[in-house]
Short mmCIF file of C-alpha atoms and ligand atoms in Angstrom, two decimals:
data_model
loop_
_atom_site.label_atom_id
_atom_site.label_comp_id
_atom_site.label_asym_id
_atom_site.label_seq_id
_atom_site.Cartn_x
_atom_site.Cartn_y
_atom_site.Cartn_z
CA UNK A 1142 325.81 213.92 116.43
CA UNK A 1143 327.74 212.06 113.68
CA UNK A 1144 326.24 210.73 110.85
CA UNK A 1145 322.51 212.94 111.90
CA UNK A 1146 320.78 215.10 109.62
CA UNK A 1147 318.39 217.71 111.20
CA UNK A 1148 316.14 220.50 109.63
CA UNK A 1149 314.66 222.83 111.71
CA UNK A 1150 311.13 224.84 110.50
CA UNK A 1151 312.06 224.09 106.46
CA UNK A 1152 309.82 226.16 104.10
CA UNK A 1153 309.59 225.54 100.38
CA UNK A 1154 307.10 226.91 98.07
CA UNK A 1155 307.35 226.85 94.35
CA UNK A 1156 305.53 229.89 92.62
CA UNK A 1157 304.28 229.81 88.92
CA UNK A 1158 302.25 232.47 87.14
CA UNK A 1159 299.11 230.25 87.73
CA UNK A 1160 299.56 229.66 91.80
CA UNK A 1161 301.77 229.41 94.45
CA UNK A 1162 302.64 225.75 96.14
CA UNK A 1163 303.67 224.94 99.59
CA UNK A 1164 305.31 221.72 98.89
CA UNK A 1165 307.31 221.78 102.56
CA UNK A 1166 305.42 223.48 105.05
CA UNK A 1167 307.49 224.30 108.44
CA UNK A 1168 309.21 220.59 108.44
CA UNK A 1169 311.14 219.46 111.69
CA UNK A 1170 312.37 216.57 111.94
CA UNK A 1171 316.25 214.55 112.64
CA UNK A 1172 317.55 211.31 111.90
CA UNK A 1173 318.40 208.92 114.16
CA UNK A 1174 322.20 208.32 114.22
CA UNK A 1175 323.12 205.33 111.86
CA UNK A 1176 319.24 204.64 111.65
CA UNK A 1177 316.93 204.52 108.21
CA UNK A 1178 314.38 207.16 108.17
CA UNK A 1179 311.46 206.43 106.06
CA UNK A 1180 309.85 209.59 104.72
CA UNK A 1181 306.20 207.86 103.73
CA UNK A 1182 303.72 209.60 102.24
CA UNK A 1183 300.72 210.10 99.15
CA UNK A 1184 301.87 211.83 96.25
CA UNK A 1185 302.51 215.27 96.45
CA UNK A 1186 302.62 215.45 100.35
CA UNK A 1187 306.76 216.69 99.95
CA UNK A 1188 308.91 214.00 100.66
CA UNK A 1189 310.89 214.37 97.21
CA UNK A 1190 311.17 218.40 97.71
CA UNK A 1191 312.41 217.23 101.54
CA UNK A 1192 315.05 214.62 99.90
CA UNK A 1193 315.89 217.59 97.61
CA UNK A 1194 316.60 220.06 99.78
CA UNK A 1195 318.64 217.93 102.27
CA UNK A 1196 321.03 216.81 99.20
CA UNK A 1197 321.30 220.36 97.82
CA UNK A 1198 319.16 219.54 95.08
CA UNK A 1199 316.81 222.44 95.57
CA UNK A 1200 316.71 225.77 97.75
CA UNK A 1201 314.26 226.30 100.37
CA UNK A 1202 312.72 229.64 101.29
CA UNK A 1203 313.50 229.35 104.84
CA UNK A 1204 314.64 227.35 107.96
CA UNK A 1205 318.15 225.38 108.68
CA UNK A 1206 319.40 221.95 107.66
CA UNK A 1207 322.45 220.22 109.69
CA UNK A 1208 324.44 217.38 108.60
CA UNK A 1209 326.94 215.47 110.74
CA UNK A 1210 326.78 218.91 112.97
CA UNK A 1211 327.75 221.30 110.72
CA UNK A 1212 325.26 223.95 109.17
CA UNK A 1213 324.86 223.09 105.40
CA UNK A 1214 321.97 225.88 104.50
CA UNK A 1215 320.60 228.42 106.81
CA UNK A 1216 319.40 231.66 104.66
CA UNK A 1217 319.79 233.82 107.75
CA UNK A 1218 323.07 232.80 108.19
CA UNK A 1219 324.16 233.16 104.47
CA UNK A 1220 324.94 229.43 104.55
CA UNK A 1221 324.54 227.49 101.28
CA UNK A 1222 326.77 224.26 100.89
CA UNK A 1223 326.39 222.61 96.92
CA UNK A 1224 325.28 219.53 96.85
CA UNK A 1225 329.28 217.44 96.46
CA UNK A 1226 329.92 219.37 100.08
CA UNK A 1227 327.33 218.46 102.01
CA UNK A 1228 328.86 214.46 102.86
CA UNK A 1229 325.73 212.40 101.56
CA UNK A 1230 325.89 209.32 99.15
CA UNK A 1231 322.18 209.73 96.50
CA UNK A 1232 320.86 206.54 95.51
CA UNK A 1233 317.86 207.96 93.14
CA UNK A 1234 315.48 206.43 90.82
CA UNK A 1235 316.20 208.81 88.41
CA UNK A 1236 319.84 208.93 89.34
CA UNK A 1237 320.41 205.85 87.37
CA UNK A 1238 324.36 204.48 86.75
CA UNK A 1239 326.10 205.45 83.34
CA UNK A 1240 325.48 202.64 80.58
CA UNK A 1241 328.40 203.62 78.94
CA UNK A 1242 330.68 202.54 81.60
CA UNK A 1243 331.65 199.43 83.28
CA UNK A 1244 331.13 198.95 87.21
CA UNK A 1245 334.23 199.44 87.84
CA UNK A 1246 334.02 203.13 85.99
CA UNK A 1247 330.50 204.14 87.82
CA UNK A 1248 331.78 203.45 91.62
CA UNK A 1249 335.55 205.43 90.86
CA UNK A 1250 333.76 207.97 89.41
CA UNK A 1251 332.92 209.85 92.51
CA UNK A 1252 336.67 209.19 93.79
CA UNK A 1253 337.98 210.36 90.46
CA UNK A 1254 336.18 214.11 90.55
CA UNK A 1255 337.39 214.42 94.43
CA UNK A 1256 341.31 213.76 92.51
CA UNK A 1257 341.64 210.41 94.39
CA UNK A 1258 345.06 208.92 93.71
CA UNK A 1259 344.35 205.56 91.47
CA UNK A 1260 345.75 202.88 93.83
CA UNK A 1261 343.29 204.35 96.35
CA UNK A 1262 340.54 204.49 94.17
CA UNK A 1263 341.21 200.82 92.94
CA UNK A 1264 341.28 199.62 96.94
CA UNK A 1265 338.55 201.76 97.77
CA UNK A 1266 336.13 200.32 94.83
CA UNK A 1267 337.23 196.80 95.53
CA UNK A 1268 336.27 197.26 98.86
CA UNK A 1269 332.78 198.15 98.66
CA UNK A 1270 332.05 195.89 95.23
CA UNK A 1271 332.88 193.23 97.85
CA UNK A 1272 330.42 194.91 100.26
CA UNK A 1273 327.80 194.66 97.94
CA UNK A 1274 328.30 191.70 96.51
CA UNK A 1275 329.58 192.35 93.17
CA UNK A 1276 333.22 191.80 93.13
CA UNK A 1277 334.47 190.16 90.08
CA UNK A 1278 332.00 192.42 87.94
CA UNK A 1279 334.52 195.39 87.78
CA UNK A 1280 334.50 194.86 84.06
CA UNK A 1281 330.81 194.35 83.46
CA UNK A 1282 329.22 196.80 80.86
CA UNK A 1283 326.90 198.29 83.51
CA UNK A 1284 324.09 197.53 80.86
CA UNK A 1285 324.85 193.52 81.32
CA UNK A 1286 323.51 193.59 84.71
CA UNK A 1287 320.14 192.68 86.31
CA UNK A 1288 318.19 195.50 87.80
CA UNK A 1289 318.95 194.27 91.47
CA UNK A 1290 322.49 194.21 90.29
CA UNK A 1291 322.15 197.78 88.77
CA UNK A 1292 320.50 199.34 91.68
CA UNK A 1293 323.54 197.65 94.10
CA UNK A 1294 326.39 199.37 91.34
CA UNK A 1295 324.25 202.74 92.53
CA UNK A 1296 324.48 201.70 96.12
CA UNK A 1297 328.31 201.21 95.90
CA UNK A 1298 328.99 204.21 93.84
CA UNK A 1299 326.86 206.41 96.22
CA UNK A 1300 328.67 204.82 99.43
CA UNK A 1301 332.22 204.91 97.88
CA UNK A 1302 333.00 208.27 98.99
CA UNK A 1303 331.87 207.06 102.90
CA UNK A 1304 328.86 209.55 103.14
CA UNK A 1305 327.80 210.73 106.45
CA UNK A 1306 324.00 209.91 105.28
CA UNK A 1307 322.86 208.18 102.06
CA UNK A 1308 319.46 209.46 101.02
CA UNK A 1309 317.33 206.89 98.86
CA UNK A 1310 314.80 208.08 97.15
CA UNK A 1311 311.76 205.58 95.94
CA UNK A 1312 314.95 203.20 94.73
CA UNK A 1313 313.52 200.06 94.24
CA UNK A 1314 310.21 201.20 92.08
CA UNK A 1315 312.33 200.55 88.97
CA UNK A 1316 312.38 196.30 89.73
CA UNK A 1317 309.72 193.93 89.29
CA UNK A 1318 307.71 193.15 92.43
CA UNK A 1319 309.53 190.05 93.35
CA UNK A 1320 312.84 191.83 92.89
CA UNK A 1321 311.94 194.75 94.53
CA UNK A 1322 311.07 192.63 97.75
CA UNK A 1323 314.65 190.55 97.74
CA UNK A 1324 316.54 194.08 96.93
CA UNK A 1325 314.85 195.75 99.82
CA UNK A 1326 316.00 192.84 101.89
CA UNK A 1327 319.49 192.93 100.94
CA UNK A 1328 319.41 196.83 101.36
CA UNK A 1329 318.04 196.39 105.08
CA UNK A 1330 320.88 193.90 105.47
CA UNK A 1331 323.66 195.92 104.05
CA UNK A 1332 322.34 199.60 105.42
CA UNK A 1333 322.09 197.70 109.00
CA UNK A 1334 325.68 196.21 108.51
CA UNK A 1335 327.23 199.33 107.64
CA UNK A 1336 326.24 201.14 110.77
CA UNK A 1337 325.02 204.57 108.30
CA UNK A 1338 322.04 206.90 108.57
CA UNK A 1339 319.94 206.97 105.72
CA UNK A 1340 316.72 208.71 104.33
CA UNK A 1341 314.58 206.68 102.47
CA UNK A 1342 311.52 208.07 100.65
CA UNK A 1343 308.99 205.70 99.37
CA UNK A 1344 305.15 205.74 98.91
CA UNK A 1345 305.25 201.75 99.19
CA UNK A 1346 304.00 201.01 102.77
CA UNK A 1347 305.84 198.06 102.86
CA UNK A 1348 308.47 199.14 101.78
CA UNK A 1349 308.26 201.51 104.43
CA UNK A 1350 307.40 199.10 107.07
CA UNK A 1351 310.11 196.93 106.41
CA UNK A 1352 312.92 198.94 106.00
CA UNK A 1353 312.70 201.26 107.82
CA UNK A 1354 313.86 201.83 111.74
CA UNK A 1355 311.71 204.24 111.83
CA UNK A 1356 308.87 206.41 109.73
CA UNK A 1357 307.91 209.65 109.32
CA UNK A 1358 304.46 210.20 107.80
CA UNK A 1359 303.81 212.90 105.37
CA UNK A 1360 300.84 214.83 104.03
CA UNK A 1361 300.43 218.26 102.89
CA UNK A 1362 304.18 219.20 103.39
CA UNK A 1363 303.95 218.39 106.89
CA UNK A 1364 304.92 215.28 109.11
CA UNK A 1365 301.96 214.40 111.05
CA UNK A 1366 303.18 211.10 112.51
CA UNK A 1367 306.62 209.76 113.61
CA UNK A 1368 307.33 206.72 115.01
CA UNK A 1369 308.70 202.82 114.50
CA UNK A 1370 306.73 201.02 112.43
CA UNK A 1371 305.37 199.31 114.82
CA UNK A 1372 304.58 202.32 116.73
CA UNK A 1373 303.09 203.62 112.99
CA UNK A 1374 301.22 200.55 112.22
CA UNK A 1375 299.90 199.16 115.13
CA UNK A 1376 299.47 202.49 117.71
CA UNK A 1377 299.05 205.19 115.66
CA UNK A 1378 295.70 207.54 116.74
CA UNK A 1379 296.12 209.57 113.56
CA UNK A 1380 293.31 208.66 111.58
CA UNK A 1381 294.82 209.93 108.13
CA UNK A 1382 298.10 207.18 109.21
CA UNK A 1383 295.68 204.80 110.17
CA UNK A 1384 293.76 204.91 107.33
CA UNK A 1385 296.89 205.25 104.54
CA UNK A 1386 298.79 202.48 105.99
CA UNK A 1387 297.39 199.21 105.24
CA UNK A 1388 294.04 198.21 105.98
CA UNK A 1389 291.72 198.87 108.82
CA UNK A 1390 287.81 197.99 110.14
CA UNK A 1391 286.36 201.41 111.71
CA UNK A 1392 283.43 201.68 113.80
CA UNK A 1393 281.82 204.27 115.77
CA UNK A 1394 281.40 204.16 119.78
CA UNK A 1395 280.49 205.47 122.77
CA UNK A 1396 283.03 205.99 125.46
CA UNK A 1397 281.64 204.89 128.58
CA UNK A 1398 284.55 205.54 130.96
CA UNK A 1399 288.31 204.48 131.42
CA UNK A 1400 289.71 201.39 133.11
CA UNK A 1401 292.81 203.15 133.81
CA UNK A 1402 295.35 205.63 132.25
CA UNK A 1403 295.12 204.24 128.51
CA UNK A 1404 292.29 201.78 128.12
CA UNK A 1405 288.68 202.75 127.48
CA UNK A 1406 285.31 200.72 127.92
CA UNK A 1407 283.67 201.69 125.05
CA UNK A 1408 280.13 200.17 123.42
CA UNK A 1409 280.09 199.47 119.69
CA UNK A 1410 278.56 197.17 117.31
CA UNK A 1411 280.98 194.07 118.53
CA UNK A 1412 279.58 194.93 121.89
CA UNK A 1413 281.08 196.35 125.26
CA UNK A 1414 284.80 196.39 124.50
CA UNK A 1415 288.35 197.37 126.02
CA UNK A 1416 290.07 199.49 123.91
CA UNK A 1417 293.11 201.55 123.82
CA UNK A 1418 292.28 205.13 123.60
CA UNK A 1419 293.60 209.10 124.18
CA UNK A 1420 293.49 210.28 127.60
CA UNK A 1421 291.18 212.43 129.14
CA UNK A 1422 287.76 212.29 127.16
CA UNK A 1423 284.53 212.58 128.91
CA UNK A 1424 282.20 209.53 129.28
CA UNK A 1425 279.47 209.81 126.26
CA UNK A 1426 282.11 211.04 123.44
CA UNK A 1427 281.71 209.45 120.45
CA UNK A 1428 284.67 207.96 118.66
CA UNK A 1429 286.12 206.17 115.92
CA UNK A 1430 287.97 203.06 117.38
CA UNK A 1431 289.90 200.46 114.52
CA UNK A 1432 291.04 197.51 114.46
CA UNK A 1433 293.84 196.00 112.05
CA UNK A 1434 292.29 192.42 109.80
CA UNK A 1435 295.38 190.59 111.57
CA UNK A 1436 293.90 191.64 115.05
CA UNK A 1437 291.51 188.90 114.83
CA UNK A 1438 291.99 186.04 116.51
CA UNK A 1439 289.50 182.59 116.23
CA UNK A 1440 289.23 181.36 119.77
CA UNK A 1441 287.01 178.97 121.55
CA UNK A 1442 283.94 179.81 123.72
CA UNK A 1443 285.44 180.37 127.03
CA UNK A 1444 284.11 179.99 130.54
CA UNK A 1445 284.07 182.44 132.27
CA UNK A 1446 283.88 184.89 128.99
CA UNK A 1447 287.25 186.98 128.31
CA UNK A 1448 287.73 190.70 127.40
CA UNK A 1449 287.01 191.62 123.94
CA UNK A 1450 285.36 188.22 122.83
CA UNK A 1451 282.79 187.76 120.30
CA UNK A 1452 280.53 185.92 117.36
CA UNK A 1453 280.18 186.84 114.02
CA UNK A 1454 278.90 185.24 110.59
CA UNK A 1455 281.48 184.36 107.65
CA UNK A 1456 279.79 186.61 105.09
CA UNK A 1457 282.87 186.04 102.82
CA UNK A 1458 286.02 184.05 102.30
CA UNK A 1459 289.15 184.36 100.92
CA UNK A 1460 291.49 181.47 100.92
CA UNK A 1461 295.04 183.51 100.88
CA UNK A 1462 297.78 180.67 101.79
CA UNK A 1463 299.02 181.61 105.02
CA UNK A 1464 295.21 183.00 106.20
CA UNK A 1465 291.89 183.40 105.42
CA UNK A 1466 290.70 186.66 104.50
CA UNK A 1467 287.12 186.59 106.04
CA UNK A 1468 284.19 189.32 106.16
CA UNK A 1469 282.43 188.58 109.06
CA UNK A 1470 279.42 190.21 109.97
CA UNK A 1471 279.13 190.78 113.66
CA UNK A 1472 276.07 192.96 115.64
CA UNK A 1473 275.24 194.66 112.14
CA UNK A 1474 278.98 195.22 111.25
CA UNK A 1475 281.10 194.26 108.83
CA UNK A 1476 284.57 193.79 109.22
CA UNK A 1477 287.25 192.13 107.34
CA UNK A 1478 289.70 190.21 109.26
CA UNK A 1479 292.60 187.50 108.58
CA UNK A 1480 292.37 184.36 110.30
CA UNK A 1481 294.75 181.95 110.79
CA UNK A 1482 293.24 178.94 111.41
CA UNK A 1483 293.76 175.60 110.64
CA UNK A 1484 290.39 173.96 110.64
CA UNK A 1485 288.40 174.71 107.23
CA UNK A 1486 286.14 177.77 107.09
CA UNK A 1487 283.36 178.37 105.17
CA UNK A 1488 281.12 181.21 104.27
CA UNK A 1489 277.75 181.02 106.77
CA UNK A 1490 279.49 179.62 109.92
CA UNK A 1491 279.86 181.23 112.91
CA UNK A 1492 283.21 182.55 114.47
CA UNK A 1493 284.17 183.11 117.56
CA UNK A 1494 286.44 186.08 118.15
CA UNK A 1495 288.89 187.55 120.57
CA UNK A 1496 291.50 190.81 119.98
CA UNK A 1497 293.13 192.08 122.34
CA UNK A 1498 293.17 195.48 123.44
CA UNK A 1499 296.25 196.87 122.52
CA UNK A 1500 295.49 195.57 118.93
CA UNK A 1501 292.03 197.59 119.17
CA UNK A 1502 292.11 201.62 119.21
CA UNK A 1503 290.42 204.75 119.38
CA UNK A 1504 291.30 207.35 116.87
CA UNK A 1505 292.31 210.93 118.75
CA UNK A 1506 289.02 212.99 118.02
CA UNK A 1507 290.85 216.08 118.06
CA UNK A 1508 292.62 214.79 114.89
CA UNK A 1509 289.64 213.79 112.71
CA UNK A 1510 288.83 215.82 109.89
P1 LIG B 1924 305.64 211.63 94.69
O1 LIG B 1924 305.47 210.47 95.63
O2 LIG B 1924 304.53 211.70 93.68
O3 LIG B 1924 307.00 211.74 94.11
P2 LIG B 1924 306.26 213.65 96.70
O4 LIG B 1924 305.66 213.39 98.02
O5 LIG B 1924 307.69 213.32 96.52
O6 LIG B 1924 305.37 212.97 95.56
P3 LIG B 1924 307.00 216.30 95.84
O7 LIG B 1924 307.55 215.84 94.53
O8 LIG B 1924 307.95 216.69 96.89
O9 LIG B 1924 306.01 215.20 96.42
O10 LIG B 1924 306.00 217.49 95.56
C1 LIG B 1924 305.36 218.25 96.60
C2 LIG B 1924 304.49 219.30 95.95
O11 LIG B 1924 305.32 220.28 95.32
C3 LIG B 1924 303.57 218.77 94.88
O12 LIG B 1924 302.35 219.49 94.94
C4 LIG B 1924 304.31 219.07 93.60
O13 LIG B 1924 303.40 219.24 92.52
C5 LIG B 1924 305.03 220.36 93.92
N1 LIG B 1924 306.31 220.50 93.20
C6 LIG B 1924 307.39 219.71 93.32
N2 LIG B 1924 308.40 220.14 92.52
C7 LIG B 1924 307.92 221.23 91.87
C8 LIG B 1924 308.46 222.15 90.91
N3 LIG B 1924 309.71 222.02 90.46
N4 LIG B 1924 307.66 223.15 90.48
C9 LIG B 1924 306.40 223.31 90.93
N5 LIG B 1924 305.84 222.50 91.85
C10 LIG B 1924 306.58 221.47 92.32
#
């Protein structure tokens, strides 16, 4: 498909005299067509060797990558395209724009190596300054720029030569936080506009979360979770996703049977609770099951009593602006949870609690360490 990048069973190790990495370790995994994938990951778990060896940046020991449908390295098929061949745009951290030149000079410059007659060149430029909001800074020193403006010049000059795929790699971690959060906003706005497919490596969850269309977690050269990031956030059963990705209450339970295909009665210290949980476990197992702090919800004492309802203690309290961050103790747990509510809280009263229980999951056991 147009515009899709797929590697099939990607190998990289790098050898020194001391020991022998495996930075990418049988990777498989595609783009969605004129989608942002999110590589997200620790440091160290591959996603910069991945980026790499996509762009023709570095040469893997084995497996295939495809861009736009055509084969751009496969060893066993003596296939090695460099890097300017391959049809991607690079916006990288490192790849900063020339300070000796003006705007104008970093976006041609891709044109002018590909021989690009100048009247082209100057439409072409014009076209995607406008694009990203900079037209009228064609004569700018590209050192009299903000950072956001900098890191757009880079976005223009890597889109000028219409890519198939634009890979990003951490982009934004140059900017101040407040920066970095109206940059990745434009991005979103400008990536979603143009229709492209894009890689996007980050180790900033929300960064992830919010760009991305959807995420592919890393960790030990491997991708051990893909989904949206809803689907990431809010359904994963990976505990290693669970746990890297924002922040989550555990506690141990008993299964004590199913209510139907995906939903679990399970006792833990909040009491007898509906949960979402893996298929096919026998009553008695014991499992993990989280919950997200936003999952929370302060209700009133209803009559009859509804699923998943309970009362805690405020054992601490956090005014954050938009929600209380709360530790509330509840049958000998703790768990930390942010509640919107309008009605002052304070530390010693007693809560009321509902979440619901698609917001409230068990961890797979057969992927716990
Ligand atoms: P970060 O978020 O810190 O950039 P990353 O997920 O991008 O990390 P990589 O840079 O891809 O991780 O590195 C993956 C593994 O490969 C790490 O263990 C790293 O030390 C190792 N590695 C990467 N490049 C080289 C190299 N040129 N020589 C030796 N080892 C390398």
């Amino acid at each position: 498909m147009e515009g899709m990048v797929s590697v099939t069973n990607l190998v990289k190790t790098f050898t020194s005299k001391q020991e022998t990495v495996t930075a990418l370790d049988n990777v498989t995994v595609s783009t969605p067509p004129n989608r942002i994938l999110t590589l997200l990951g620790p440091s160290g778990c591959g996603k910069t060797t991945l980026l790499r060896c996509i762009a023709g940046l570095e040469s893997p020991d084995s497996g295939e990558i495809v861009i736009g449908g055509e084969v751009v390295w496969c060893k066993e098929k003596g296939i090695s395209l460099p890097p300017e061949r391959r049809g991607i745009g690079m916006v990288f951290q490192s790849y900063a724009i020339w300070p000796h030149m003006t705007v104008f000079g970093n976006v041609a410059y891709p044109l002018e190596v590909r021989k690009v007659p100048k009247h082209e060149i100057e439409q072409r430029v014009a076209k995607v300054l406008d694009l990203v909001q900079l037209s009228g800074f064609q004569n700018r020193p590209a050192t009299k720029l903000s950072g956001g403006q900098q890191q757009r010049v880079a976005l223009a000059r890597a889109l000028v030569a219409e890519p198939k795929v634009i890979l990003f790699d951490e982009p934004l971690s140059n900017l101040d936080a407040k920066l970095r959060e109206s940059t990745r906003q434009e991005l979103r706005d400008f990536l979603s506009e143009l229709a492209i497919s894009a890689i996007y490596v980050t180790h900033d969850q929300v960064e992830a979360l919010t760009i991305a269309d959807e995420i592919a977690v890393m960790r030990n050269g491997r991708i051990v979770e893909r989904g949206t990031p809803q689907d990431i956030y809010l359904r994963s059963n990976d505990p290693f996703v669970v746990d890297f990705i924002g922040r989550a209450n555990f506690l141990e339970a008993t299964l004590k049977g199913y209510q139907d295909e995906h939903h679990a009665v399970v006792e833990c210290p909040l009491g007898t609770i509906v949960c979402s949980a893996p298929k096919g476990l026998s009553s008695g197992t014991k499992l993990t099951i989280y919950t997200r702090p936003e999952s929370f919800e302060v209700v009133e004492e209803s009559s009859p009593p509804v699923e998943n309802e309970f009362e805690g203690t405020i054992t601490s309290l956090l005014f954050a602006g938009e929600a209380y961050e709360a530790e509330i103790s509840i049958g000998g747990a703790q768990v930390l949870a942010k509640l919107k509510f309008h009605a002052p809280l304070t530390k010693g009263d007693k809560v009321r609690l509902q979440v619901n229980r698609e917001w409230c999951r068990a961890l797979d056991p057969a992927k716990e360490d």
